[in-house]
């Protein structure tokens, strides 16, 4: 992994996110944000990797990310998402949700908007603290948050009050949320359930519930396939990777043995979803690759040989078929690589954009790999 640049930041890093690229951008991402946790003074920080990989005048390698600016954050950073090029939505263990704005002209951060105690246990006005906001997802201008209190909030940037709140959405902790489509979200909870919510409906019940059988293993993270909205990946307390097809059944299509401890994040590659990445409390970060060599890709011109055994249900249109939905994707078409062979402390967060991977750890360091597919 000689392509990885490390930066020690003397803070435990709970979240790392690439700044999204403008629609027409051709260059790889060059700015990312991090949030910290479990420190006396938690911070939101913006980093630049613009010169990574450039060799200095005397031949030295200018490797590490440079801090552009940072700002204090009240409570642990539980989740963060870029709303657009300048604004970042941050979920706090205090129950607050804050939008920070990155002023690129003078490299400062400021709190742009805050929803105090968006999540709370007993009474929003009580002096006791709020409930942790555990997950946030954005589709500008809309922001959805979930929390330990089982609440779902729908906010709109620049509006003071929540557009919609589902108070008792769940009797257990909601750990993560993602958009399925513009009007539908998917949540995962601490008793192993996925729930779909249709935000157009006024009723406060999920439109569908899926669950891991029997064990009620808490689910910590969820991501949706970027092109095929019915394919969803989740990870949980037992380190297993679950792949779901939400068009059918209420159980996962496949359960894959993955990490030896809690899986904290799962992400499909946004433009190359044959690749998936997971990170864990056990200090590992796995790259799951279901893309096969060209000769083994199914083709409607070639109906013999191995290609037909892969995809019994549809060899005609390979773009429709996803390797993730085969009964055992690992059997003959998945490569799994641990990208950090000898890490010891928890890898809490990862983000992937283009050829670039960033991840943050409890070892008080952030790592960037800009040549993932080299």
GROMACS .gro file of C-alpha atoms in nm:
model
  374
    1UNK     CA    1   0.000   0.000   0.000
    2UNK     CA    2   0.277   0.242  -0.088
    3UNK     CA    3   0.014   0.467  -0.243
    4UNK     CA    4  -0.136   0.550   0.094
    5UNK     CA    5  -0.054   0.881   0.262
    6UNK     CA    6  -0.108   0.901   0.636
    7UNK     CA    7  -0.161   1.211   0.844
    8UNK     CA    8  -0.157   1.200   1.222
    9UNK     CA    9  -0.411   1.444   1.356
   10UNK     CA   10  -0.403   1.379   1.736
   11UNK     CA   11  -0.778   1.321   1.732
   12UNK     CA   12  -0.984   1.008   1.693
   13UNK     CA   13  -1.151   1.044   1.354
   14UNK     CA   14  -1.514   0.933   1.342
   15UNK     CA   15  -1.605   1.046   0.987
   16UNK     CA   16  -1.428   1.125   0.662
   17UNK     CA   17  -1.604   1.249   0.347
   18UNK     CA   18  -1.486   1.367   0.005
   19UNK     CA   19  -1.623   1.698  -0.112
   20UNK     CA   20  -1.843   1.622  -0.413
   21UNK     CA   21  -1.706   1.719  -0.752
   22UNK     CA   22  -1.887   1.960  -0.983
   23UNK     CA   23  -2.095   1.778  -1.243
   24UNK     CA   24  -1.853   1.831  -1.531
   25UNK     CA   25  -1.533   1.778  -1.334
   26UNK     CA   26  -1.275   1.548  -1.483
   27UNK     CA   27  -1.008   1.574  -1.215
   28UNK     CA   28  -1.006   1.345  -0.910
   29UNK     CA   29  -1.140   1.483  -0.580
   30UNK     CA   30  -0.893   1.700  -0.391
   31UNK     CA   31  -1.071   1.814  -0.075
   32UNK     CA   32  -1.223   1.612   0.208
   33UNK     CA   33  -1.372   1.679   0.549
   34UNK     CA   34  -1.327   1.491   0.875
   35UNK     CA   35  -1.508   1.492   1.208
   36UNK     CA   36  -1.373   1.366   1.539
   37UNK     CA   37  -1.511   1.194   1.846
   38UNK     CA   38  -1.414   1.097   2.200
   39UNK     CA   39  -1.180   1.396   2.233
   40UNK     CA   40  -1.205   1.679   2.484
   41UNK     CA   41  -1.240   1.918   2.196
   42UNK     CA   42  -1.398   1.770   1.882
   43UNK     CA   43  -1.348   1.937   1.546
   44UNK     CA   44  -1.472   1.953   1.189
   45UNK     CA   45  -1.169   1.984   0.961
   46UNK     CA   46  -1.126   2.048   0.589
   47UNK     CA   47  -0.821   1.898   0.418
   48UNK     CA   48  -0.661   1.939   0.079
   49UNK     CA   49  -0.481   1.665  -0.109
   50UNK     CA   50  -0.424   1.882  -0.415
   51UNK     CA   51  -0.050   1.821  -0.427
   52UNK     CA   52  -0.044   1.461  -0.316
   53UNK     CA   53   0.190   1.258  -0.524
   54UNK     CA   54   0.382   1.557  -0.653
   55UNK     CA   55   0.751   1.532  -0.606
   56UNK     CA   56   0.918   1.836  -0.454
   57UNK     CA   57   1.213   2.021  -0.602
   58UNK     CA   58   1.467   1.810  -0.418
   59UNK     CA   59   1.289   1.488  -0.508
   60UNK     CA   60   1.108   1.436  -0.177
   61UNK     CA   61   0.754   1.304  -0.181
   62UNK     CA   62   0.500   1.565  -0.077
   63UNK     CA   63   0.258   1.320   0.064
   64UNK     CA   64   0.035   1.424   0.342
   65UNK     CA   65  -0.298   1.605   0.336
   66UNK     CA   66  -0.283   1.972   0.435
   67UNK     CA   67  -0.528   2.122   0.685
   68UNK     CA   68  -0.717   2.409   0.521
   69UNK     CA   69  -0.932   2.506   0.820
   70UNK     CA   70  -1.119   2.363   1.115
   71UNK     CA   71  -1.383   2.457   1.369
   72UNK     CA   72  -1.486   2.331   1.710
   73UNK     CA   73  -1.782   2.092   1.724
   74UNK     CA   74  -2.001   2.041   2.028
   75UNK     CA   75  -2.023   1.666   2.102
   76UNK     CA   76  -1.899   1.367   1.907
   77UNK     CA   77  -1.940   1.380   1.530
   78UNK     CA   78  -2.176   1.088   1.465
   79UNK     CA   79  -2.222   1.140   1.091
   80UNK     CA   80  -2.155   1.401   0.826
   81UNK     CA   81  -2.253   1.455   0.463
   82UNK     CA   82  -2.178   1.727   0.212
   83UNK     CA   83  -2.497   1.907   0.111
   84UNK     CA   84  -2.318   2.078  -0.180
   85UNK     CA   85  -1.969   2.206  -0.262
   86UNK     CA   86  -1.964   2.443   0.033
   87UNK     CA   87  -2.193   2.309   0.303
   88UNK     CA   88  -2.155   2.007   0.530
   89UNK     CA   89  -2.433   1.867   0.747
   90UNK     CA   90  -2.306   1.727   1.076
   91UNK     CA   91  -2.490   1.502   1.324
   92UNK     CA   92  -2.389   1.533   1.689
   93UNK     CA   93  -2.407   1.308   1.994
   94UNK     CA   94  -2.582   1.603   2.162
   95UNK     CA   95  -2.881   1.562   1.927
   96UNK     CA   96  -2.801   1.880   1.734
   97UNK     CA   97  -2.776   1.892   1.356
   98UNK     CA   98  -2.556   2.170   1.217
   99UNK     CA   99  -2.477   2.292   0.868
  100UNK     CA  100  -2.123   2.425   0.843
  101UNK     CA  101  -2.017   2.639   0.550
  102UNK     CA  102  -1.666   2.616   0.406
  103UNK     CA  103  -1.564   2.961   0.283
  104UNK     CA  104  -1.316   2.877   0.012
  105UNK     CA  105  -1.203   3.235  -0.050
  106UNK     CA  106  -1.046   3.273   0.295
  107UNK     CA  107  -1.041   2.907   0.408
  108UNK     CA  108  -1.263   2.934   0.715
  109UNK     CA  109  -1.553   2.730   0.847
  110UNK     CA  110  -1.861   2.878   1.010
  111UNK     CA  111  -2.181   2.737   1.154
  112UNK     CA  112  -2.439   2.829   0.892
  113UNK     CA  113  -2.754   2.682   1.047
  114UNK     CA  114  -2.835   2.465   1.346
  115UNK     CA  115  -3.132   2.258   1.457
  116UNK     CA  116  -3.097   2.231   1.835
  117UNK     CA  117  -3.194   1.897   1.985
  118UNK     CA  118  -3.331   1.760   1.661
  119UNK     CA  119  -3.321   1.434   1.859
  120UNK     CA  120  -3.410   1.405   2.227
  121UNK     CA  121  -3.532   1.137   2.467
  122UNK     CA  122  -3.785   1.291   2.701
  123UNK     CA  123  -3.867   1.650   2.637
  124UNK     CA  124  -3.702   1.881   2.393
  125UNK     CA  125  -3.716   2.170   2.640
  126UNK     CA  126  -3.584   1.975   2.937
  127UNK     CA  127  -3.240   2.067   3.058
  128UNK     CA  128  -3.120   1.710   3.015
  129UNK     CA  129  -2.924   1.645   2.700
  130UNK     CA  130  -3.061   1.540   2.367
  131UNK     CA  131  -3.041   1.195   2.212
  132UNK     CA  132  -2.755   1.129   1.974
  133UNK     CA  133  -2.828   1.200   1.609
  134UNK     CA  134  -2.677   0.886   1.459
  135UNK     CA  135  -2.728   0.930   1.086
  136UNK     CA  136  -2.780   1.196   0.823
  137UNK     CA  137  -2.836   1.184   0.447
  138UNK     CA  138  -2.872   1.476   0.208
  139UNK     CA  139  -3.037   1.536  -0.123
  140UNK     CA  140  -3.002   1.911  -0.153
  141UNK     CA  141  -3.197   2.096  -0.020
  142UNK     CA  142  -3.346   1.809   0.181
  143UNK     CA  143  -3.177   1.655   0.483
  144UNK     CA  144  -3.299   1.348   0.667
  145UNK     CA  145  -3.172   1.263   1.016
  146UNK     CA  146  -3.225   0.961   1.243
  147UNK     CA  147  -3.131   0.910   1.604
  148UNK     CA  148  -3.110   0.711   1.921
  149UNK     CA  149  -3.460   0.833   2.004
  150UNK     CA  150  -3.612   0.639   1.712
  151UNK     CA  151  -3.712   0.967   1.544
  152UNK     CA  152  -3.686   1.059   1.175
  153UNK     CA  153  -3.660   1.428   1.082
  154UNK     CA  154  -3.691   1.580   0.738
  155UNK     CA  155  -3.527   1.923   0.722
  156UNK     CA  156  -3.481   2.164   0.437
  157UNK     CA  157  -3.171   2.379   0.424
  158UNK     CA  158  -3.261   2.743   0.499
  159UNK     CA  159  -3.582   2.648   0.681
  160UNK     CA  160  -3.587   2.692   1.056
  161UNK     CA  161  -3.828   2.415   1.146
  162UNK     CA  162  -3.845   2.053   1.045
  163UNK     CA  163  -4.058   1.995   0.736
  164UNK     CA  164  -4.169   1.663   0.882
  165UNK     CA  165  -4.097   1.460   1.194
  166UNK     CA  166  -4.193   1.098   1.253
  167UNK     CA  167  -4.173   1.086   1.631
  168UNK     CA  168  -4.203   0.719   1.712
  169UNK     CA  169  -4.067   0.585   1.388
  170UNK     CA  170  -3.886   0.312   1.577
  171UNK     CA  171  -3.890   0.178   1.930
  172UNK     CA  172  -3.517   0.101   1.902
  173UNK     CA  173  -3.218   0.313   1.801
  174UNK     CA  174  -3.202   0.407   1.434
  175UNK     CA  175  -2.838   0.381   1.329
  176UNK     CA  176  -2.830   0.492   0.967
  177UNK     CA  177  -3.043   0.620   0.682
  178UNK     CA  178  -3.014   0.645   0.305
  179UNK     CA  179  -3.232   0.767   0.019
  180UNK     CA  180  -3.381   0.497  -0.202
  181UNK     CA  181  -3.527   0.760  -0.433
  182UNK     CA  182  -3.621   1.123  -0.385
  183UNK     CA  183  -3.932   1.045  -0.181
  184UNK     CA  184  -3.830   0.723  -0.010
  185UNK     CA  185  -3.576   0.655   0.262
  186UNK     CA  186  -3.443   0.337   0.415
  187UNK     CA  187  -3.344   0.310   0.783
  188UNK     CA  188  -3.159   0.039   0.978
  189UNK     CA  189  -3.200  -0.018   1.349
  190UNK     CA  190  -3.053  -0.187   1.653
  191UNK     CA  191  -3.268  -0.500   1.622
  192UNK     CA  192  -3.160  -0.597   1.273
  193UNK     CA  193  -3.444  -0.441   1.071
  194UNK     CA  194  -3.451  -0.236   0.753
  195UNK     CA  195  -3.754  -0.016   0.706
  196UNK     CA  196  -3.866   0.177   0.399
  197UNK     CA  197  -4.047   0.507   0.455
  198UNK     CA  198  -4.241   0.689   0.186
  199UNK     CA  199  -4.216   1.058   0.270
  200UNK     CA  200  -4.520   1.138   0.053
  201UNK     CA  201  -4.742   0.940   0.288
  202UNK     CA  202  -4.875   1.124   0.589
  203UNK     CA  203  -4.897   0.811   0.800
  204UNK     CA  204  -4.608   0.741   1.033
  205UNK     CA  205  -4.557   0.376   0.953
  206UNK     CA  206  -4.297   0.222   0.727
  207UNK     CA  207  -4.421   0.098   0.391
  208UNK     CA  208  -4.204  -0.216   0.420
  209UNK     CA  209  -4.003  -0.394   0.689
  210UNK     CA  210  -3.717  -0.638   0.628
  211UNK     CA  211  -3.522  -0.820   0.893
  212UNK     CA  212  -3.229  -1.045   0.959
  213UNK     CA  213  -3.375  -1.368   1.083
  214UNK     CA  214  -3.379  -1.462   1.446
  215UNK     CA  215  -3.073  -1.303   1.592
  216UNK     CA  216  -3.174  -0.937   1.592
  217UNK     CA  217  -2.816  -0.831   1.533
  218UNK     CA  218  -2.793  -0.451   1.538
  219UNK     CA  219  -2.733  -0.300   1.194
  220UNK     CA  220  -2.494  -0.004   1.192
  221UNK     CA  221  -2.467   0.102   0.829
  222UNK     CA  222  -2.649   0.091   0.498
  223UNK     CA  223  -2.581   0.192   0.138
  224UNK     CA  224  -2.786   0.170  -0.178
  225UNK     CA  225  -2.649   0.056  -0.514
  226UNK     CA  226  -2.610   0.377  -0.716
  227UNK     CA  227  -2.774   0.245  -1.035
  228UNK     CA  228  -3.007  -0.028  -0.912
  229UNK     CA  229  -3.210   0.112  -0.628
  230UNK     CA  230  -3.345  -0.225  -0.523
  231UNK     CA  231  -2.999  -0.351  -0.419
  232UNK     CA  232  -2.897  -0.253  -0.069
  233UNK     CA  233  -2.595  -0.346   0.143
  234UNK     CA  234  -2.590  -0.339   0.524
  235UNK     CA  235  -2.338  -0.417   0.794
  236UNK     CA  236  -2.378  -0.468   1.163
  237UNK     CA  237  -2.257  -0.570   1.503
  238UNK     CA  238  -2.141  -0.916   1.395
  239UNK     CA  239  -1.928  -0.782   1.107
  240UNK     CA  240  -2.138  -0.961   0.843
  241UNK     CA  241  -2.211  -0.799   0.509
  242UNK     CA  242  -2.574  -0.844   0.403
  243UNK     CA  243  -2.702  -0.784   0.050
  244UNK     CA  244  -3.076  -0.724   0.010
  245UNK     CA  245  -3.308  -0.711  -0.289
  246UNK     CA  246  -3.593  -0.498  -0.162
  247UNK     CA  247  -3.821  -0.605  -0.448
  248UNK     CA  248  -3.856  -0.952  -0.305
  249UNK     CA  249  -3.879  -1.127   0.028
  250UNK     CA  250  -3.806  -0.977   0.365
  251UNK     CA  251  -3.467  -1.135   0.421
  252UNK     CA  252  -3.121  -1.070   0.276
  253UNK     CA  253  -3.030  -1.231  -0.056
  254UNK     CA  254  -2.685  -1.312   0.077
  255UNK     CA  255  -2.496  -1.296   0.405
  256UNK     CA  256  -2.122  -1.273   0.364
  257UNK     CA  257  -1.874  -1.338   0.640
  258UNK     CA  258  -1.668  -1.024   0.665
  259UNK     CA  259  -1.517  -0.860   0.968
  260UNK     CA  260  -1.445  -0.997   1.313
  261UNK     CA  261  -1.610  -0.704   1.490
  262UNK     CA  262  -1.868  -0.433   1.422
  263UNK     CA  263  -1.887  -0.305   1.066
  264UNK     CA  264  -1.908   0.074   1.084
  265UNK     CA  265  -1.956   0.175   0.721
  266UNK     CA  266  -2.040   0.017   0.386
  267UNK     CA  267  -2.014   0.204   0.054
  268UNK     CA  268  -2.072   0.104  -0.303
  269UNK     CA  269  -1.834   0.285  -0.535
  270UNK     CA  270  -2.058   0.566  -0.669
  271UNK     CA  271  -1.959   0.525  -1.034
  272UNK     CA  272  -1.829   0.168  -1.034
  273UNK     CA  273  -2.067  -0.026  -0.809
  274UNK     CA  274  -1.912  -0.365  -0.882
  275UNK     CA  275  -1.674  -0.245  -0.612
  276UNK     CA  276  -1.784  -0.216  -0.251
  277UNK     CA  277  -1.592  -0.110   0.060
  278UNK     CA  278  -1.645  -0.190   0.427
  279UNK     CA  279  -1.458  -0.089   0.743
  280UNK     CA  280  -1.466  -0.224   1.094
  281UNK     CA  281  -1.387  -0.199   1.462
  282UNK     CA  282  -1.139  -0.482   1.401
  283UNK     CA  283  -0.906  -0.241   1.219
  284UNK     CA  284  -0.966  -0.371   0.868
  285UNK     CA  285  -1.094  -0.208   0.550
  286UNK     CA  286  -1.211  -0.449   0.283
  287UNK     CA  287  -1.245  -0.396  -0.090
  288UNK     CA  288  -1.506  -0.632  -0.240
  289UNK     CA  289  -1.463  -0.662  -0.616
  290UNK     CA  290  -1.730  -0.844  -0.819
  291UNK     CA  291  -1.609  -0.719  -1.157
  292UNK     CA  292  -1.474  -1.013  -1.355
  293UNK     CA  293  -1.236  -1.017  -1.646
  294UNK     CA  294  -1.391  -0.922  -1.980
  295UNK     CA  295  -1.378  -1.275  -2.116
  296UNK     CA  296  -1.599  -1.397  -1.834
  297UNK     CA  297  -1.859  -1.122  -1.861
  298UNK     CA  298  -2.188  -1.257  -1.989
  299UNK     CA  299  -2.266  -1.159  -2.341
  300UNK     CA  300  -2.576  -1.228  -2.546
  301UNK     CA  301  -2.346  -1.316  -2.835
  302UNK     CA  302  -2.193  -1.595  -2.639
  303UNK     CA  303  -2.443  -1.822  -2.467
  304UNK     CA  304  -2.209  -2.107  -2.384
  305UNK     CA  305  -1.938  -2.175  -2.132
  306UNK     CA  306  -1.918  -2.016  -1.794
  307UNK     CA  307  -2.118  -1.707  -1.860
  308UNK     CA  308  -2.449  -1.888  -1.848
  309UNK     CA  309  -2.369  -2.054  -1.518
  310UNK     CA  310  -2.311  -1.720  -1.352
  311UNK     CA  311  -2.639  -1.559  -1.422
  312UNK     CA  312  -2.904  -1.821  -1.451
  313UNK     CA  313  -3.182  -1.565  -1.425
  314UNK     CA  314  -3.073  -1.333  -1.701
  315UNK     CA  315  -2.782  -1.364  -1.941
  316UNK     CA  316  -2.937  -1.141  -2.204
  317UNK     CA  317  -2.883  -0.795  -2.066
  318UNK     CA  318  -2.575  -0.777  -1.854
  319UNK     CA  319  -2.643  -0.423  -1.740
  320UNK     CA  320  -2.959  -0.540  -1.568
  321UNK     CA  321  -2.788  -0.813  -1.374
  322UNK     CA  322  -2.590  -0.748  -1.066
  323UNK     CA  323  -2.334  -0.990  -0.934
  324UNK     CA  324  -2.445  -0.881  -0.588
  325UNK     CA  325  -2.772  -1.069  -0.630
  326UNK     CA  326  -2.632  -1.410  -0.712
  327UNK     CA  327  -2.694  -1.654  -0.429
  328UNK     CA  328  -2.330  -1.678  -0.340
  329UNK     CA  329  -2.143  -1.387  -0.494
  330UNK     CA  330  -1.815  -1.505  -0.343
  331UNK     CA  331  -1.819  -1.844  -0.510
  332UNK     CA  332  -1.640  -1.776  -0.831
  333UNK     CA  333  -1.650  -1.410  -0.899
  334UNK     CA  334  -1.552  -1.198  -0.604
  335UNK     CA  335  -1.211  -1.083  -0.494
  336UNK     CA  336  -1.181  -0.951  -0.140
  337UNK     CA  337  -0.876  -0.752  -0.036
  338UNK     CA  338  -0.797  -0.614   0.306
  339UNK     CA  339  -0.650  -0.274   0.227
  340UNK     CA  340  -0.494  -0.238   0.574
  341UNK     CA  341  -0.327  -0.568   0.660
  342UNK     CA  342  -0.180  -0.477   0.999
  343UNK     CA  343  -0.397  -0.206   1.146
  344UNK     CA  344  -0.496  -0.256   1.509
  345UNK     CA  345  -0.745   0.013   1.609
  346UNK     CA  346  -1.093   0.071   1.470
  347UNK     CA  347  -1.141   0.206   1.117
  348UNK     CA  348  -1.449   0.422   1.180
  349UNK     CA  349  -1.523   0.574   0.843
  350UNK     CA  350  -1.438   0.558   0.476
  351UNK     CA  351  -1.539   0.742   0.163
  352UNK     CA  352  -1.469   0.668  -0.198
  353UNK     CA  353  -1.488   0.892  -0.505
  354UNK     CA  354  -1.329   0.824  -0.842
  355UNK     CA  355  -0.992   0.653  -0.784
  356UNK     CA  356  -0.962   0.803  -0.435
  357UNK     CA  357  -1.023   0.647  -0.095
  358UNK     CA  358  -1.008   0.829   0.239
  359UNK     CA  359  -1.050   0.667   0.579
  360UNK     CA  360  -1.030   0.771   0.943
  361UNK     CA  361  -0.932   0.571   1.250
  362UNK     CA  362  -0.915   0.560   1.627
  363UNK     CA  363  -0.536   0.559   1.582
  364UNK     CA  364  -0.573   0.940   1.546
  365UNK     CA  365  -0.486   0.931   1.179
  366UNK     CA  366  -0.642   0.987   0.840
  367UNK     CA  367  -0.529   0.798   0.533
  368UNK     CA  368  -0.568   0.877   0.164
  369UNK     CA  369  -0.516   0.644  -0.130
  370UNK     CA  370  -0.547   0.824  -0.464
  371UNK     CA  371  -0.467   0.528  -0.687
  372UNK     CA  372  -0.717   0.270  -0.580
  373UNK     CA  373  -0.755   0.116  -0.922
  374UNK     CA  374  -0.393   0.153  -1.030
   0.00000   0.00000   0.00000
